[in-house]
Coordinates of C-alpha atoms in Angstrom, one line a residue:
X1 CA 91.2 100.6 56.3
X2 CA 92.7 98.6 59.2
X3 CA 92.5 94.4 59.5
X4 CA 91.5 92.1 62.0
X5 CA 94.1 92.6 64.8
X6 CA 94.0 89.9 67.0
X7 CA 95.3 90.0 70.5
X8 CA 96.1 87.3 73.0
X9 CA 96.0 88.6 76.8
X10 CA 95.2 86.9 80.3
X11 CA 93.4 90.1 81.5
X12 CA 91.0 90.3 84.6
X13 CA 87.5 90.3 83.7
X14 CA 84.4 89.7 85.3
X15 CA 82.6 87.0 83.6
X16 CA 78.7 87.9 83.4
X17 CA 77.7 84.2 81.5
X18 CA 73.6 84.3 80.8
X19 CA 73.3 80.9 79.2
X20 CA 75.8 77.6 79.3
X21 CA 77.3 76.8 76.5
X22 CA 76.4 73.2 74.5
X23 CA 78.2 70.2 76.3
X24 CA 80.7 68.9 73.9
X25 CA 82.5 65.7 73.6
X26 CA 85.9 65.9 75.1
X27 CA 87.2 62.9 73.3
X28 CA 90.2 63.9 71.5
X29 CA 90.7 63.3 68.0
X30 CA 94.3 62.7 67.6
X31 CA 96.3 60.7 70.0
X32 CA 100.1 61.0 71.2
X33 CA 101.7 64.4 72.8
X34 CA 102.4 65.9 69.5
X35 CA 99.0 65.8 67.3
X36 CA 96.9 68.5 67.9
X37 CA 93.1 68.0 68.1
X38 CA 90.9 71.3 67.3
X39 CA 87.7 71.9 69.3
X40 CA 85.4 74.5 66.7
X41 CA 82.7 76.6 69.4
X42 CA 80.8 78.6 66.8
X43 CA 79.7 81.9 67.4
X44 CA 76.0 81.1 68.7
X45 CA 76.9 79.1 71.5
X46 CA 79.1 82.2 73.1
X47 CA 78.0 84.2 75.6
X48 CA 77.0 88.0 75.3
X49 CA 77.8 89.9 77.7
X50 CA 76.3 92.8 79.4
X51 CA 76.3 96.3 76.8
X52 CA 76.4 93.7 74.0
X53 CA 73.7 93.6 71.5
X54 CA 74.1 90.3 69.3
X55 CA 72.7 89.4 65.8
X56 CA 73.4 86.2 64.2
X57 CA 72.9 86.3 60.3
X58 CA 72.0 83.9 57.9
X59 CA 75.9 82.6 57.8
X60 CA 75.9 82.2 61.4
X61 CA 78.5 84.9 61.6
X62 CA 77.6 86.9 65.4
X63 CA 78.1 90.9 65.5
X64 CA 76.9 93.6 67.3
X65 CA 74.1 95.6 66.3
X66 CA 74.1 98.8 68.5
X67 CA 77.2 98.7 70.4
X68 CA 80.6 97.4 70.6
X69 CA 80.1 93.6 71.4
X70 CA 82.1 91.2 74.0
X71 CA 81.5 87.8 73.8
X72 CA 82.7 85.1 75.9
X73 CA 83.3 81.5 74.3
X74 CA 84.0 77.8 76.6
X75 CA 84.9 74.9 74.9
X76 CA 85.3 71.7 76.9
X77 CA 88.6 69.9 76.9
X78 CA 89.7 67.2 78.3
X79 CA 91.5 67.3 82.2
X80 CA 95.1 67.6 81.9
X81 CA 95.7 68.7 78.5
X82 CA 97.6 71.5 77.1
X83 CA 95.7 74.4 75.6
X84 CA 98.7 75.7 72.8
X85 CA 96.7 77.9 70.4
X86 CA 93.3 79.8 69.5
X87 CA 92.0 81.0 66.5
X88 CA 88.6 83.0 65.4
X89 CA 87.0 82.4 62.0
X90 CA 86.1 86.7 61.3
X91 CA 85.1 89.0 58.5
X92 CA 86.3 92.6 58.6
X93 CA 84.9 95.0 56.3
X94 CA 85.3 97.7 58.5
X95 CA 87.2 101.1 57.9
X96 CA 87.9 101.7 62.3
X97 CA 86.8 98.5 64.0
X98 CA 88.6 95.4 65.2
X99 CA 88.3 91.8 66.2
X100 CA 90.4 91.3 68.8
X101 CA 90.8 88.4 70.8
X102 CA 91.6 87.6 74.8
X103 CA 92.3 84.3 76.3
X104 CA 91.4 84.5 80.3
X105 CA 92.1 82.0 82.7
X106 CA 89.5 82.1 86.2
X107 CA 90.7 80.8 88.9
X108 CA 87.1 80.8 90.2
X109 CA 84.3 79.0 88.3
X110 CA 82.0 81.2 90.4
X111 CA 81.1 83.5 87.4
X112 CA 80.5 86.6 90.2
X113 CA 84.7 86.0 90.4
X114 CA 87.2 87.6 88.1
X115 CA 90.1 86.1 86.4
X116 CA 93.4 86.2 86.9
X117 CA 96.0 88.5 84.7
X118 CA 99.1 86.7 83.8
X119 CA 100.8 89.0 81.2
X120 CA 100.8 89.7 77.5
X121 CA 100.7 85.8 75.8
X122 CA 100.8 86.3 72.0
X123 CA 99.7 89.4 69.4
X124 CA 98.5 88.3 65.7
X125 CA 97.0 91.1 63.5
X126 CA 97.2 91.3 59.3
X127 CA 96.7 94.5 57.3
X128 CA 94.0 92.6 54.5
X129 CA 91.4 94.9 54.2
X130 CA 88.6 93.6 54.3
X131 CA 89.8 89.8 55.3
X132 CA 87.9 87.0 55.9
X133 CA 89.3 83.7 57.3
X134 CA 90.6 82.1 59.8
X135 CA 93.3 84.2 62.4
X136 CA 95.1 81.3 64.9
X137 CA 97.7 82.8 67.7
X138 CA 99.8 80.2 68.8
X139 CA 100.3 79.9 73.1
X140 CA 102.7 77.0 73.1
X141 CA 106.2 78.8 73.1
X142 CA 104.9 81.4 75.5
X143 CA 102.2 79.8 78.0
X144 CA 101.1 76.5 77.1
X145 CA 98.1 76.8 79.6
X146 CA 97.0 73.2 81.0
X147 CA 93.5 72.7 81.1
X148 CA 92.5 72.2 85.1
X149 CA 88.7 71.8 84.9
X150 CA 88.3 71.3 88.9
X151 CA 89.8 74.5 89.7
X152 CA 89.6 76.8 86.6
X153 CA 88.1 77.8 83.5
X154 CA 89.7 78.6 80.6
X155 CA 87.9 81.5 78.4
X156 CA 88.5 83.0 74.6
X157 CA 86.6 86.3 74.9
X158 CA 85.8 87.6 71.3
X159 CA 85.5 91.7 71.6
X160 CA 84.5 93.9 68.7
X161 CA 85.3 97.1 69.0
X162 CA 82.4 98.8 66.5
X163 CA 79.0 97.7 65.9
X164 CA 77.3 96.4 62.9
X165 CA 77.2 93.2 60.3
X166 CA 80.7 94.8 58.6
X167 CA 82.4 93.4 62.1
X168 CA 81.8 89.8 62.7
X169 CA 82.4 86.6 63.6
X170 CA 81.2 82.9 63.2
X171 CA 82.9 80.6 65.6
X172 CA 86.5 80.4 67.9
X173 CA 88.3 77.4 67.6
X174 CA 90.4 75.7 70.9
X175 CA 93.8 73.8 69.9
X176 CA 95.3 71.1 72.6
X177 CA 97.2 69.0 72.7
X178 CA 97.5 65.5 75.6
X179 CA 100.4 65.5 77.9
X180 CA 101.8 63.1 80.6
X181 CA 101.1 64.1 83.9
X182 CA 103.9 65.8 86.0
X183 CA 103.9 63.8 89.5
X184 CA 103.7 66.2 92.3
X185 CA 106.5 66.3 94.5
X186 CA 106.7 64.4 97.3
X187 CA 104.3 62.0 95.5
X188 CA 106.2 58.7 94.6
X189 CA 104.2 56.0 94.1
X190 CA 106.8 52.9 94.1
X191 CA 110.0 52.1 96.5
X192 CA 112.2 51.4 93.2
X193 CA 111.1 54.5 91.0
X194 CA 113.1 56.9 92.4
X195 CA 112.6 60.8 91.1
X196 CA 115.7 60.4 89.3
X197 CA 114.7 57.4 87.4
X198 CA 114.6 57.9 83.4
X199 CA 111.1 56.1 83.7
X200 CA 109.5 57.9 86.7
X201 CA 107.6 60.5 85.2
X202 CA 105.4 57.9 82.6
X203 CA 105.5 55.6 85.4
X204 CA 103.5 57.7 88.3
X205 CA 101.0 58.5 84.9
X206 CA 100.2 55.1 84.8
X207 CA 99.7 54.6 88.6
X208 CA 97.6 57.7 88.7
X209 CA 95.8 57.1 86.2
X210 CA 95.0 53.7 87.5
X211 CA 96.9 51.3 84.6
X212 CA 99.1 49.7 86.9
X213 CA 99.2 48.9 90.2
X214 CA 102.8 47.8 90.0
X215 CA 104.0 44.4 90.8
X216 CA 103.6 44.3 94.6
X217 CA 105.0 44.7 98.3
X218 CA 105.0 48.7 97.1
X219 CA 107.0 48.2 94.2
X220 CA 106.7 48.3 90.4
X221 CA 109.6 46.0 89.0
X222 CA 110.7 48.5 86.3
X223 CA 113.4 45.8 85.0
X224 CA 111.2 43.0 85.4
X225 CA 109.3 41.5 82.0
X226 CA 105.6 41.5 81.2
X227 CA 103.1 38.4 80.5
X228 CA 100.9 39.2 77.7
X229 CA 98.1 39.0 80.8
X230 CA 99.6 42.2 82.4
X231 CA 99.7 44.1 78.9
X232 CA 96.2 42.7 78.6
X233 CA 95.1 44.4 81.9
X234 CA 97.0 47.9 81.0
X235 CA 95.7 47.8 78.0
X236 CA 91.9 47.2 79.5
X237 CA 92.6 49.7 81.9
X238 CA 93.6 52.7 79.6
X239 CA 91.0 52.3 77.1
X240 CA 88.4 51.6 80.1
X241 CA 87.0 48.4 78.1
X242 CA 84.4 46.0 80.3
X243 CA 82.4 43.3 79.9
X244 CA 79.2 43.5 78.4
X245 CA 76.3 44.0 80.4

């Protein structure tokens, strides 16, 4: 009997979405550039697509009743962040089928557009037979994929390849993680924070981001010392705090 085989690819794909999936609070749950934060889509919020003939069972596991099912599955995660792994919570009781999984990036959100193929990202299979659990593939040594949500989408597409309850699954899950932006060349904000300066990168985040607006005439004094009114105001500024209405 063969196991879940689970299979990472950016493949083309035409996305045929027939409902919006449940708005989701973006807010991470771990800070820093390390932590990871987890974002859990279960299985009745993903889209079926056409051919696919879904069932969702008392355990809210999703499967396919008369034909092999493809389902696609958004989760939304905050702008600029770093999508570094996906998993899928499956059963497999079956003797042929598989859960296999596809990560697709669209570089259209018109969902009449395809997606772009950028190359085999990650395989993760296991021989259990029958397993149930939880399958993660990990993106972040091969293509850490940054989340862009003004020009892409990022989609986990669940397909199984046989029909029936002995083939399921109950939700996908979304790891990221939050990076500092990467200024865009050309881009440089102050007079004296050159490109080659060991700050400039976390500096131009800041200014971006609208933290600081450096400490005039163009410039952002990156020697000079700061009041505890100017760590007041970046503080302020980066946890967008305001005065009660």
């Amino acid at each position: 009997m063969r196991g879940i085989s689970v299979t990472l690819v950016l493949l083309p794909a035409m996305l045929a979405v027939s409902r919006a999936a449940e708005a989701k609070d973006a807010r991470p749950a771990a800070f820093g550039t390390t932590a990871m934060t987890m974002v859990q889509v279960p299985a009745a919020q993903c889209v079926a697509l056409a051919g696919s003939d879904p069932v969702l069972n008392n355990n809210n596991f999703l499967y396919s009743s008369s034909a092999p099912g493809t389902f696609d599955c958004y989760a939304n995660l905050p702008a600029g962040s770093k999508l570094v792994q996906v998993g899928v919570v499956a059963y497999d009781a079956s003797d042929s089928g598989e859960v296999n999984l596809n990560v697709l990036r669209c570089q259209s959100l018109d969902a009449n557009e395809g997606c772009s193929q950028s190359g085999l990202v990650a395989t993760l299979g296991t021989s259990a037979s029958p397993f149930a659990g939880r399958l993660v593939g990990d993106l972040s040594g091969l293509l850490a994929i940054p989340v862009d949500k003004t020009n892409e989408l990022d989609v986990v597409r669940v397909y199984l390849t046989a029909a029936g309850s002995d083939l399921r699954f109950r939700e996908v899950d979304f790891y990221y993680q939050l990076q500092v932006s990467t200024p865009a060349p050309g881009t440089q904000t102050f007079g004296d924070v050159l490109p080659s300066n060991l700050y400039y990168k976390g500096i131009e985040a800041l200014a971006a981001s609208g933290i600081t607006g450096g400490c005039g005439n163009g410039n952002f004094c990156p020697g000079q010392y700061v009041t505890r009114g100017e760590i007041a105001t970046f503080f302020a500024r980066a946890l967008g705090l305001h005065f009660p209405n």
